[in-house]
Amino acid sequence: MAVGWAVFRNYVGHAKEIYGDITDYPRFFLMPPTALVEADEHGNNVVALSSAEDHIDHEVE
């Protein structure tokens, strides 16, 4: 079950930043429940990133 809609490369500047193609229309996708990260009572959280990745692109909403 998806928890929300998201837009992929909806800004030309972001598409260029990640060396992506620039399209006339944005691409939409669904986010799974595992895409959410819950913060503690102080608003903090820790996210473990895989060391195997060459580049991590993050978004915060």
PDB file of C-alpha atoms in Angstrom:
ATOM      1  CA  MET A   1       0.000   0.000   0.000  1.00  0.00           C
ATOM      2  CA  ALA A   2       1.451   3.350  -1.027  1.00  0.00           C
ATOM      3  CA  VAL A   3       1.563   6.282   1.388  1.00  0.00           C
ATOM      4  CA  GLY A   4       1.829   9.143  -1.078  1.00  0.00           C
ATOM      5  CA  TRP A   5       2.484  10.478  -4.535  1.00  0.00           C
ATOM      6  CA  ALA A   6       5.776  12.065  -5.497  1.00  0.00           C
ATOM      7  CA  VAL A   7       7.094  13.858  -8.575  1.00  0.00           C
ATOM      8  CA  PHE A   8      10.342  12.846 -10.256  1.00  0.00           C
ATOM      9  CA  ARG A   9      12.543  15.569 -11.770  1.00  0.00           C
ATOM     10  CA  ASN A  10       9.866  18.230 -11.548  1.00  0.00           C
ATOM     11  CA  TYR A  11      12.437  21.053 -11.620  1.00  0.00           C
ATOM     12  CA  VAL A  12      14.743  21.538 -14.586  1.00  0.00           C
ATOM     13  CA  GLY A  13      17.555  22.585 -12.233  1.00  0.00           C
ATOM     14  CA  HIS A  14      17.259  19.361 -10.259  1.00  0.00           C
ATOM     15  CA  ALA A  15      17.202  17.238 -13.408  1.00  0.00           C
ATOM     16  CA  LYS A  16      20.411  18.911 -14.593  1.00  0.00           C
ATOM     17  CA  GLU A  17      21.983  18.479 -11.137  1.00  0.00           C
ATOM     18  CA  ILE A  18      21.502  14.716 -11.246  1.00  0.00           C
ATOM     19  CA  TYR A  19      22.461  14.553 -14.928  1.00  0.00           C
ATOM     20  CA  GLY A  20      18.968  13.468 -15.872  1.00  0.00           C
ATOM     21  CA  ASP A  21      17.015  14.023 -19.007  1.00  0.00           C
ATOM     22  CA  ILE A  22      14.704  17.021 -19.154  1.00  0.00           C
ATOM     23  CA  THR A  23      11.157  16.106 -20.091  1.00  0.00           C
ATOM     24  CA  ASP A  24       8.181  18.251 -21.029  1.00  0.00           C
ATOM     25  CA  TYR A  25       6.047  16.609 -18.352  1.00  0.00           C
ATOM     26  CA  PRO A  26       6.898  15.533 -14.786  1.00  0.00           C
ATOM     27  CA  ARG A  27       6.896  11.843 -13.886  1.00  0.00           C
ATOM     28  CA  PHE A  28       4.874  10.663 -10.914  1.00  0.00           C
ATOM     29  CA  PHE A  29       5.468   7.685  -8.646  1.00  0.00           C
ATOM     30  CA  LEU A  30       4.103   6.209  -5.434  1.00  0.00           C
ATOM     31  CA  MET A  31       6.113   6.076  -2.222  1.00  0.00           C
ATOM     32  CA  PRO A  32       5.977   2.870  -0.137  1.00  0.00           C
ATOM     33  CA  PRO A  33       5.464   2.976   3.649  1.00  0.00           C
ATOM     34  CA  THR A  34       9.191   2.229   4.074  1.00  0.00           C
ATOM     35  CA  ALA A  35       9.965   5.676   2.593  1.00  0.00           C
ATOM     36  CA  LEU A  36       8.879   7.348   5.836  1.00  0.00           C
ATOM     37  CA  VAL A  37      11.303   8.066   8.670  1.00  0.00           C
ATOM     38  CA  GLU A  38       9.857   8.938  12.061  1.00  0.00           C
ATOM     39  CA  ALA A  39      11.619  11.493  14.250  1.00  0.00           C
ATOM     40  CA  ASP A  40      11.951  11.207  18.027  1.00  0.00           C
ATOM     41  CA  GLU A  41      10.350  13.637  20.496  1.00  0.00           C
ATOM     42  CA  HIS A  42      13.157  16.145  19.824  1.00  0.00           C
ATOM     43  CA  GLY A  43      12.732  16.042  16.045  1.00  0.00           C
ATOM     44  CA  ASN A  44      15.883  13.971  15.486  1.00  0.00           C
ATOM     45  CA  ASN A  45      16.415  10.723  13.645  1.00  0.00           C
ATOM     46  CA  VAL A  46      19.259   8.610  12.340  1.00  0.00           C
ATOM     47  CA  VAL A  47      19.241   7.122   8.859  1.00  0.00           C
ATOM     48  CA  ALA A  48      21.858   4.499   8.015  1.00  0.00           C
ATOM     49  CA  LEU A  49      23.160   4.836   4.454  1.00  0.00           C
ATOM     50  CA  SER A  50      24.710   2.003   2.528  1.00  0.00           C
ATOM     51  CA  SER A  51      28.424   2.509   1.908  1.00  0.00           C
ATOM     52  CA  ALA A  52      27.982   0.736  -1.437  1.00  0.00           C
ATOM     53  CA  GLU A  53      26.222   3.740  -2.960  1.00  0.00           C
ATOM     54  CA  ASP A  54      28.190   6.152  -5.114  1.00  0.00           C
ATOM     55  CA  HIS A  55      25.714   8.991  -4.649  1.00  0.00           C
ATOM     56  CA  ILE A  56      22.872   9.572  -2.209  1.00  0.00           C
ATOM     57  CA  ASP A  57      20.170  12.010  -3.327  1.00  0.00           C
ATOM     58  CA  HIS A  58      17.793  12.961  -0.529  1.00  0.00           C
ATOM     59  CA  GLU A  59      14.560  14.894  -0.242  1.00  0.00           C
ATOM     60  CA  VAL A  60      12.923  16.249   2.882  1.00  0.00           C
ATOM     61  CA  GLU A  61       9.285  17.281   2.904  1.00  0.00           C
TER      62      GLU A  61
END
